[in-house]
mmCIF file of C-alpha atoms and ligand atoms in Angstrom:
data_model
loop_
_atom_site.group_PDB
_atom_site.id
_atom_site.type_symbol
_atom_site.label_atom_id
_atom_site.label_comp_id
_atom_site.label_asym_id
_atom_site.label_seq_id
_atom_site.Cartn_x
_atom_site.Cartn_y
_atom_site.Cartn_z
ATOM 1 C CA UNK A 1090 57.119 70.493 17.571
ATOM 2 C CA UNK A 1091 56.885 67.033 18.597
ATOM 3 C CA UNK A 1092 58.118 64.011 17.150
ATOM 4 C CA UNK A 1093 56.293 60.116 17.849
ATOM 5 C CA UNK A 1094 57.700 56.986 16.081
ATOM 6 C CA UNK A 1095 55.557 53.719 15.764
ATOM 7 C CA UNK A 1096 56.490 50.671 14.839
ATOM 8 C CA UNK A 1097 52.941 48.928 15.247
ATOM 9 C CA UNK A 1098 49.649 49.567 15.349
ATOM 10 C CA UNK A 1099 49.710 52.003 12.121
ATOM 11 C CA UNK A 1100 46.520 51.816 10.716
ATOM 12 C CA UNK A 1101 44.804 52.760 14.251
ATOM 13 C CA UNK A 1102 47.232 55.888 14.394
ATOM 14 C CA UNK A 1103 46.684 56.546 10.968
ATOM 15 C CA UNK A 1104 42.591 56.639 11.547
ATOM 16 C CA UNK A 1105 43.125 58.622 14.552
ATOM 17 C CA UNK A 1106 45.427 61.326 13.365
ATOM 18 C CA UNK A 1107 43.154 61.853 10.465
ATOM 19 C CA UNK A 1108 39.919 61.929 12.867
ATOM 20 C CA UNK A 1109 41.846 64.989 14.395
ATOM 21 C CA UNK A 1110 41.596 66.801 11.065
ATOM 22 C CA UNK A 1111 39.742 70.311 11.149
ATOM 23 C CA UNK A 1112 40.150 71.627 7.366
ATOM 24 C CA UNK A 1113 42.659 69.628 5.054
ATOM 25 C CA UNK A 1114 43.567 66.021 5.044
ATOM 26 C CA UNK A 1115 46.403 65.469 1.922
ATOM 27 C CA UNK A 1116 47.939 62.304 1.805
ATOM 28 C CA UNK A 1117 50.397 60.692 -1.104
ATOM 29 C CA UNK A 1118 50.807 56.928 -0.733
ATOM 30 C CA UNK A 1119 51.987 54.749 -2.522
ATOM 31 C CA UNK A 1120 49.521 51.625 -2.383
ATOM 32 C CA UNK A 1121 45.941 52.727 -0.548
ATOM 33 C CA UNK A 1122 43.517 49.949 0.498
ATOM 34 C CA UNK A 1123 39.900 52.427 0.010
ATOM 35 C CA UNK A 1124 38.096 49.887 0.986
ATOM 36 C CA UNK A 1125 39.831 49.103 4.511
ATOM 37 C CA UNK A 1126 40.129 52.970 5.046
ATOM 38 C CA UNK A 1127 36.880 53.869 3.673
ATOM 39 C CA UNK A 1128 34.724 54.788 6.724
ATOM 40 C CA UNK A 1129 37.339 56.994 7.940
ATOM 41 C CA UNK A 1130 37.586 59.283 4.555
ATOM 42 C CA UNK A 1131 33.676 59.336 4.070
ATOM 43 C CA UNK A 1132 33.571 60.165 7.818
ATOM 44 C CA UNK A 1133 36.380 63.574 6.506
ATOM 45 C CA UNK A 1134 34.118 63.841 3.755
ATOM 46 C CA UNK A 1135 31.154 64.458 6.034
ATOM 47 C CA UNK A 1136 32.733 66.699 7.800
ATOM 48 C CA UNK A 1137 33.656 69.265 4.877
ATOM 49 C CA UNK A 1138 37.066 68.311 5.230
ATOM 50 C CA UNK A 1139 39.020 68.309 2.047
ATOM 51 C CA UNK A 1140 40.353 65.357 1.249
ATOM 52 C CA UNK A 1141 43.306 65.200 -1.723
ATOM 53 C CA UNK A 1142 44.809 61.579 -2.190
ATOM 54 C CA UNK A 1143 47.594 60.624 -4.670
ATOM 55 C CA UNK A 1144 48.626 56.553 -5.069
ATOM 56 C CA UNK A 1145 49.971 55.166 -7.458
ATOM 57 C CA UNK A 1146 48.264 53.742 -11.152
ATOM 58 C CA UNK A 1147 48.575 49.959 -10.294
ATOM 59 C CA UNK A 1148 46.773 47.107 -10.255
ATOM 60 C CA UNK A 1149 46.104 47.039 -7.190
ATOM 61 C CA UNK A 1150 44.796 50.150 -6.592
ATOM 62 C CA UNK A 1151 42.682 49.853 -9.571
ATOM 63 C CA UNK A 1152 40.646 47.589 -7.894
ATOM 64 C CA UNK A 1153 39.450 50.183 -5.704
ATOM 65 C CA UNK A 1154 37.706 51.374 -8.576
ATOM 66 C CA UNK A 1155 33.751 51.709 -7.192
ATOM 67 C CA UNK A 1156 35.549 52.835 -3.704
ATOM 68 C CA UNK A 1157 37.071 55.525 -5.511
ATOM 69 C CA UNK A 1158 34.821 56.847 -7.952
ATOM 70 C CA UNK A 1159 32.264 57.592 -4.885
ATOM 71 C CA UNK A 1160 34.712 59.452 -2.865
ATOM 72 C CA UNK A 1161 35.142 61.858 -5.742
ATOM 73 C CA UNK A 1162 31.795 61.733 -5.935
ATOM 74 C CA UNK A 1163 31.622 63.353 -2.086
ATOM 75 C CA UNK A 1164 34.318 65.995 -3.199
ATOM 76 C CA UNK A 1165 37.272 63.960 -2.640
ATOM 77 C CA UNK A 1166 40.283 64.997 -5.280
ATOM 78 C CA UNK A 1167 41.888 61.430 -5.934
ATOM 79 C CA UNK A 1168 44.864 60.701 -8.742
ATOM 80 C CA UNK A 1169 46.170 57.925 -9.190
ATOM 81 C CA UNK A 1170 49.545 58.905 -10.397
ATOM 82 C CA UNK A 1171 50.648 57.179 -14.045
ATOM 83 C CA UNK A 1172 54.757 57.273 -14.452
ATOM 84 C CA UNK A 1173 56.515 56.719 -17.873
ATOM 85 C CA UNK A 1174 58.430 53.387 -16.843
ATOM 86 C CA UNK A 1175 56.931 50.503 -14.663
ATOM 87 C CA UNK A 1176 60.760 50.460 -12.635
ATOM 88 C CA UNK A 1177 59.382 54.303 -11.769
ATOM 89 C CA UNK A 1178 56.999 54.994 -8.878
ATOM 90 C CA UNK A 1179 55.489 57.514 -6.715
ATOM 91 C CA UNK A 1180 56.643 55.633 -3.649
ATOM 92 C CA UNK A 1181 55.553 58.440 -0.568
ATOM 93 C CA UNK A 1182 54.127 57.334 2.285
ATOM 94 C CA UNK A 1183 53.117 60.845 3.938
ATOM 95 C CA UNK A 1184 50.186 62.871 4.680
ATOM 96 C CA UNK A 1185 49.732 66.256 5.918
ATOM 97 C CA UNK A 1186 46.695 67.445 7.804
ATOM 98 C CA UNK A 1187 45.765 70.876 8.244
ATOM 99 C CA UNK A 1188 49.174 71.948 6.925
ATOM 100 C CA UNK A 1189 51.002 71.422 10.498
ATOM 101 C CA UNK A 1190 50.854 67.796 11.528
ATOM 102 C CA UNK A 1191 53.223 65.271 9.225
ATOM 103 C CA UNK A 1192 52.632 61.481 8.930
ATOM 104 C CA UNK A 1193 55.133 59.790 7.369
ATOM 105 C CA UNK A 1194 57.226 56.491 7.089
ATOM 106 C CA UNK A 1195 57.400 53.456 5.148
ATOM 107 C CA UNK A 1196 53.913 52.167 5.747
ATOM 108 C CA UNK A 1197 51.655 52.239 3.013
ATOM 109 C CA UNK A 1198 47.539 52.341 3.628
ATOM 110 C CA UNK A 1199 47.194 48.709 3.407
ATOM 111 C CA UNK A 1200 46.108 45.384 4.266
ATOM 112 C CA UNK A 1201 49.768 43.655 3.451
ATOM 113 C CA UNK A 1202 51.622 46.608 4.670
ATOM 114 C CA UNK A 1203 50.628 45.059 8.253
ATOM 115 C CA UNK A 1204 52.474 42.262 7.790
ATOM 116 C CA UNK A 1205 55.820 43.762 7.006
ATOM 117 C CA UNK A 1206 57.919 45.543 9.151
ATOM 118 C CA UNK A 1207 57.075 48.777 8.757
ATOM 119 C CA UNK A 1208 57.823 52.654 10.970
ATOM 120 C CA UNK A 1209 55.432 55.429 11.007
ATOM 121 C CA UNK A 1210 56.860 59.081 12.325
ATOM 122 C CA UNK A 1211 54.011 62.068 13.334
ATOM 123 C CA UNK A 1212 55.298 65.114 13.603
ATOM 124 C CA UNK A 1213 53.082 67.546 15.019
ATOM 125 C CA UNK A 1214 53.263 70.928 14.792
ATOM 126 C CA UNK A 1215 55.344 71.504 12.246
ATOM 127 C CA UNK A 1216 55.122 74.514 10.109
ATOM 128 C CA UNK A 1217 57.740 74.859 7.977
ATOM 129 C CA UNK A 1218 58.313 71.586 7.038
ATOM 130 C CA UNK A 1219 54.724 70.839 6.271
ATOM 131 C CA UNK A 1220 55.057 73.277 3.887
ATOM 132 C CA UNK A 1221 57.610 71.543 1.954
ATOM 133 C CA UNK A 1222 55.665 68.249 1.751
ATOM 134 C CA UNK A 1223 52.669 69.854 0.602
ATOM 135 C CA UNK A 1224 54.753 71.642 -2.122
ATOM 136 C CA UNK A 1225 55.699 68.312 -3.284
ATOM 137 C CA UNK A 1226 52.465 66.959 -3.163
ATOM 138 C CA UNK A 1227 50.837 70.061 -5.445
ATOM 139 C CA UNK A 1228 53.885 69.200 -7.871
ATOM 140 C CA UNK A 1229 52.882 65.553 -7.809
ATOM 141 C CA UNK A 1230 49.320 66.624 -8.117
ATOM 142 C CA UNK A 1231 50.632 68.805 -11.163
ATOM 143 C CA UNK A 1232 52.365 66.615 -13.197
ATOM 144 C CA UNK A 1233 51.398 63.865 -16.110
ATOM 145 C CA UNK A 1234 52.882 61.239 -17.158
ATOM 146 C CA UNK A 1235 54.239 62.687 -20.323
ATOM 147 C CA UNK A 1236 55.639 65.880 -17.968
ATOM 148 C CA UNK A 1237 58.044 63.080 -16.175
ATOM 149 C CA UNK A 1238 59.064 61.361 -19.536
ATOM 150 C CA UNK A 1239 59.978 64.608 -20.925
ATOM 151 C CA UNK A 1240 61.685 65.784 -17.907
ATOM 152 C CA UNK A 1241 63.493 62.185 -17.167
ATOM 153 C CA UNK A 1242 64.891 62.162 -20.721
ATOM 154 C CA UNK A 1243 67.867 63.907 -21.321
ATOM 155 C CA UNK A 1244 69.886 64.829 -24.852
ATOM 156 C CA UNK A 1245 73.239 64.060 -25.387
ATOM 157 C CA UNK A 1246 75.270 66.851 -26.221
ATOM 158 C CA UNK A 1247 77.070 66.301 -29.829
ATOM 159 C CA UNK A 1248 80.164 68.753 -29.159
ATOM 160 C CA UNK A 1249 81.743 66.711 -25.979
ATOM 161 C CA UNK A 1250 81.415 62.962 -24.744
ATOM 162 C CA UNK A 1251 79.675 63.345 -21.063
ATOM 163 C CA UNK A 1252 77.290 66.399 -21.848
ATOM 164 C CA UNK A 1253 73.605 66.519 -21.354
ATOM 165 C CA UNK A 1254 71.150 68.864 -22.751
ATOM 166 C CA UNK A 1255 69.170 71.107 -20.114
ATOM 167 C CA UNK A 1256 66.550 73.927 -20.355
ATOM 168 C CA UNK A 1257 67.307 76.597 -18.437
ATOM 169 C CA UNK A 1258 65.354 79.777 -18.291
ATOM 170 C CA UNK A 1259 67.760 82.325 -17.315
ATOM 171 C CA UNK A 1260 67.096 85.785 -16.117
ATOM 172 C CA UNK A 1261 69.018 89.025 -16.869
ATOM 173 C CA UNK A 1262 71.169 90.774 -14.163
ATOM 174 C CA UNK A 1263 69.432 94.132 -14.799
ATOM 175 C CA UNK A 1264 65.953 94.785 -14.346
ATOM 176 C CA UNK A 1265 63.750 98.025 -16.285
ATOM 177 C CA UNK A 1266 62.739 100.536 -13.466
ATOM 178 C CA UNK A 1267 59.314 98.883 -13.216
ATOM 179 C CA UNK A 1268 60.909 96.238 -11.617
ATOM 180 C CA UNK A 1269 60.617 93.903 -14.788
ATOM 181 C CA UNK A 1270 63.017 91.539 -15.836
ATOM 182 C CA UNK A 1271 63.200 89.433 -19.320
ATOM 183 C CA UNK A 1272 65.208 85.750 -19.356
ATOM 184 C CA UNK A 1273 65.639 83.778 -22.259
ATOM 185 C CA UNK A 1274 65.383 80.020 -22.208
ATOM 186 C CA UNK A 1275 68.706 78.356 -23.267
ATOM 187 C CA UNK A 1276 69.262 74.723 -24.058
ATOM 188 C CA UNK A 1277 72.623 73.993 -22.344
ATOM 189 C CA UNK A 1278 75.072 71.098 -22.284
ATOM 190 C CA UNK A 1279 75.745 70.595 -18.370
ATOM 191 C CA UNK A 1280 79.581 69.672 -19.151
ATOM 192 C CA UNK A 1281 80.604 72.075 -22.356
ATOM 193 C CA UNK A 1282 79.076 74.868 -21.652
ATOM 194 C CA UNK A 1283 77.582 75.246 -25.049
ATOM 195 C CA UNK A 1284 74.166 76.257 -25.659
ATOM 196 C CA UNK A 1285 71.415 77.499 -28.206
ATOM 197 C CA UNK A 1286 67.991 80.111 -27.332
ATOM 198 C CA UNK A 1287 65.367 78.472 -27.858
ATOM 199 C CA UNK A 1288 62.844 81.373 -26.597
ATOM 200 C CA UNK A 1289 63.566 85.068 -26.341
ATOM 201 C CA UNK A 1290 62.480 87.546 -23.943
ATOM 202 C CA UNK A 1291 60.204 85.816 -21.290
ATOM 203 C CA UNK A 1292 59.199 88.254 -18.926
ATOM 204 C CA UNK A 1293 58.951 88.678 -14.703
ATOM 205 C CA UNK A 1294 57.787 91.212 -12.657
ATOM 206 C CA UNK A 1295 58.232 89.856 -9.563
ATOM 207 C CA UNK A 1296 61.885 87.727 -9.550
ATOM 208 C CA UNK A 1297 64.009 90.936 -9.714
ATOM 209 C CA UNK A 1298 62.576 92.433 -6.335
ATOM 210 C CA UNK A 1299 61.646 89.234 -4.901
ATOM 211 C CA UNK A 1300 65.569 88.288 -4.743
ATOM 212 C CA UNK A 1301 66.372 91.808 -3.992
ATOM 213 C CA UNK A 1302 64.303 92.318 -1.002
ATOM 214 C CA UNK A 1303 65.132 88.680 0.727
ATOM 215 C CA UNK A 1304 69.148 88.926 0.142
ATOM 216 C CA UNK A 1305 69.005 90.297 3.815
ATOM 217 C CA UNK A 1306 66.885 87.548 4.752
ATOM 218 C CA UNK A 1307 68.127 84.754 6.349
ATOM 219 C CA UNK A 1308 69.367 81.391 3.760
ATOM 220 C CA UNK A 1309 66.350 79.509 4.848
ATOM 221 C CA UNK A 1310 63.843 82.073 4.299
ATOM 222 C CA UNK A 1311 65.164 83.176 1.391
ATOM 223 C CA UNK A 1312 65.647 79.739 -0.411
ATOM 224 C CA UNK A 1313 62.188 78.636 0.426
ATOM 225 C CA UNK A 1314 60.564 81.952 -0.762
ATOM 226 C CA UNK A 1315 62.055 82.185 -3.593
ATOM 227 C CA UNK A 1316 61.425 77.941 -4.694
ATOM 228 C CA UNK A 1317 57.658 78.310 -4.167
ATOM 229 C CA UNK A 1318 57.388 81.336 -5.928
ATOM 230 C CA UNK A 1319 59.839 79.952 -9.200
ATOM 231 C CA UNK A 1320 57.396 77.044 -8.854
ATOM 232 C CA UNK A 1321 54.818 79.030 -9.611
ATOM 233 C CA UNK A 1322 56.311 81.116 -12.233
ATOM 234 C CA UNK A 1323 57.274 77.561 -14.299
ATOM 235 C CA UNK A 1324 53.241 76.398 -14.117
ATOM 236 C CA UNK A 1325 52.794 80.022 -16.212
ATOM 237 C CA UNK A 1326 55.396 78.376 -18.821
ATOM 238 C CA UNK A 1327 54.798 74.552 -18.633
ATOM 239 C CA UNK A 1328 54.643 74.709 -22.590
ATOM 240 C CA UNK A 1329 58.738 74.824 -22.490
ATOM 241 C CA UNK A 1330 59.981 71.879 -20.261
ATOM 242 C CA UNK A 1331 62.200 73.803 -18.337
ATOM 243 C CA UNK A 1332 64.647 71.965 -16.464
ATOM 244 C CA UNK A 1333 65.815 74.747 -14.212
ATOM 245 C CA UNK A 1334 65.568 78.914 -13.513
ATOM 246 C CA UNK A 1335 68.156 80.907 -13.055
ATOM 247 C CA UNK A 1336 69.623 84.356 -13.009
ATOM 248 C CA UNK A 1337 72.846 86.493 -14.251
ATOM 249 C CA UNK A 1338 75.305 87.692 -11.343
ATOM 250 C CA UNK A 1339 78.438 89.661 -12.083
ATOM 251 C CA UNK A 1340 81.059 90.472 -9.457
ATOM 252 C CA UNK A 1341 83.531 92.308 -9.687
ATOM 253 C CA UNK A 1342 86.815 90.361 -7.282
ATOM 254 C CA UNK A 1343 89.576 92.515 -5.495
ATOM 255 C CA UNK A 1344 91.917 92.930 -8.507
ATOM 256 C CA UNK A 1345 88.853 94.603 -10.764
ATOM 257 C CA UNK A 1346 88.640 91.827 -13.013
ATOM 258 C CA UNK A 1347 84.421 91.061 -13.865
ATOM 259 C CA UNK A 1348 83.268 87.657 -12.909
ATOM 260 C CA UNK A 1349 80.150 86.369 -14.379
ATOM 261 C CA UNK A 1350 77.986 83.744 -13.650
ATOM 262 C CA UNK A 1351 74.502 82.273 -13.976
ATOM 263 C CA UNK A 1352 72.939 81.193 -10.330
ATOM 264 C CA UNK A 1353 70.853 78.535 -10.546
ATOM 265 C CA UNK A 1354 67.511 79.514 -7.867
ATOM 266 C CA UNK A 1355 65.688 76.299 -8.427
ATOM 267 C CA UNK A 1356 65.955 72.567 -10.552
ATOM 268 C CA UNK A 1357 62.926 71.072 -11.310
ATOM 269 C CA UNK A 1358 62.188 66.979 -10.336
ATOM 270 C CA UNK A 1359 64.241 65.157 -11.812
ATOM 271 C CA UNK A 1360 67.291 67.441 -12.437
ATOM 272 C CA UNK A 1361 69.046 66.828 -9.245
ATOM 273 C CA UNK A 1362 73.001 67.138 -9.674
ATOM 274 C CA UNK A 1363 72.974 66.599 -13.013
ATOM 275 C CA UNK A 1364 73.131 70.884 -13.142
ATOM 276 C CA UNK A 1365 75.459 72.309 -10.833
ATOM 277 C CA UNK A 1366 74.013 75.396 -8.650
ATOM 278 C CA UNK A 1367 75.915 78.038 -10.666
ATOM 279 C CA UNK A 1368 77.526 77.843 -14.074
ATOM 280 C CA UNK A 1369 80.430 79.936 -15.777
ATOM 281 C CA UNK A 1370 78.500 81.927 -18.193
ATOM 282 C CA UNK A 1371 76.028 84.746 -18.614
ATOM 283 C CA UNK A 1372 74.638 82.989 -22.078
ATOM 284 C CA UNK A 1373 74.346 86.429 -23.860
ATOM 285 C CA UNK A 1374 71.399 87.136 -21.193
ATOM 286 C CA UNK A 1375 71.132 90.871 -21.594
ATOM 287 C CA UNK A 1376 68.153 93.365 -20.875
ATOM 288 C CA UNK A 1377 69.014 96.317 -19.796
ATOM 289 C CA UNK A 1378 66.288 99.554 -19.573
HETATM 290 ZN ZN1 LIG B 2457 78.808 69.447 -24.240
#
């Protein structure tokens, strides 16, 4: 791995970073000048390099319309990312390119940007955490406007003061022995405790050994697996707004008393600490074979 920061001279580092490109150029920044960077992404283009752009839905890079539309036109994938509120934005400055090499900073792609102070950091070579920006950019890519607005809102709960409402999918302990395992989503107050099913029975065939085979693994490993594949599993479901997954774990502590709790494995955006990573209750989740 190595690690270069710049504190001039972006847009030339920028170009040449992305002239290096052999397969994938992915970039999500916040305000893009097309025309200024133009030459270099039809020059990608021409090169069969893919070429997946998010910025932000604002005026000014609206104006980029014509630029735009003709890049798409050459097989570019460009959104221009809508958000419920104008106080939110999409306000990354990174690209990845060919899933090892990291630009990122506060510099956006454009003309003003020059005239602020500004940093740029490349990291090259740079597996594993590459991986983790392009994860967020596929979950940027994902999501719609009315996704975020939904997942930004929260209920109040009516039985205590401080609660909020959350959808949690959560898994049963036990799994049949074809490896499947059935969850049922629960709406849950995040202070109270109390909740309601609002679906029954969702089923996984792959969670159960998935977190049974890695619990040798090392945390890392482990964590990481398990996220992109929960990821994946919540795209299946996107009908239910699911705030977070997790599963049932009993333990049983030196004096024989049970202990049960309900892990949570992953939070979707927007969640944060507003769910803690493990909560005092199995919520009736029960499949057995
Ligand atoms: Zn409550």
């Amino acid at each position: 791995m190595k690690v270069t920061a710049y504190f001039e001279d972006h847009k030339n580092i920028i170009e040449e970073e992305l002239k290096k490109a052999k397969k994938e150029v992915v970039a999500a920044v916040a305000w893009i000048n097309f025309e200024l960077y133009n030459d270099v992404f039809i020059a990608l283009l021409e090169r069969e390099i893919q070429l997946k752009i998010i910025c932000t839905d604002n005026p000014s890079n609206r104006r980029y319309m014509d630029c735009i539309k003709n890049l798409q036109k050459k097989g570019a994938v460009i959104k221009l990312l809508q958000m419920p509120s104008n106080n939110n934005h999409m306000h990354h400055k990174f690209a990845i390119i060919d899933g090892v090499t990291i630009l990122n900073g506060s510099f956006n792609w454009s003309l003003n940007a020059a005239k602020s102070f500004e940093n740029l950091t490349v990291i090259e070579n740079c597996n594993s955490e590459a991986k983790k920006f392009l994860r967020e950019f596929d979950a940027i890519l994902k999501i719609e406007k009315e996704t975020i607005k939904k997942l930004q809102k929260f209920s109040r709960c009516k039985n205590c003061i401080d609660g909020e409402l959350l959808n949690v999918l959560v898994f049963s302990e036990q799994s049949t022995e074809y490896s499947e395992t059935y969850g049922d989503v629960i709406c849950v107050c995040n202070n109270c405790l109390e909740f309601d099913k609002i679906e029954e029975c969702v089923q996984d065939s792959q969670i159960y050994t998935l977190i049974n085979e890695l619990s040798g693994a090392s945390d890392d490993f482990e964590y990481d697996h398990i996220e992109e594949y929960l990821y994946q599993h919540l795209a299946s479901h996107s009908d239910l707004d699911i705030h977070a997954i997790g599963k049932v774990k009993s333990t049983v502590d030196w004096q024989d008393n049970d202990d049960v709790e309900t892990r949570i494995l992953w939070k979707n955006k927007f969640v944060g600490d507003r769910l803690p990573d493990s909560l005092d209750h199995d919520f009736g989740v029960y499949y057995d074979n």
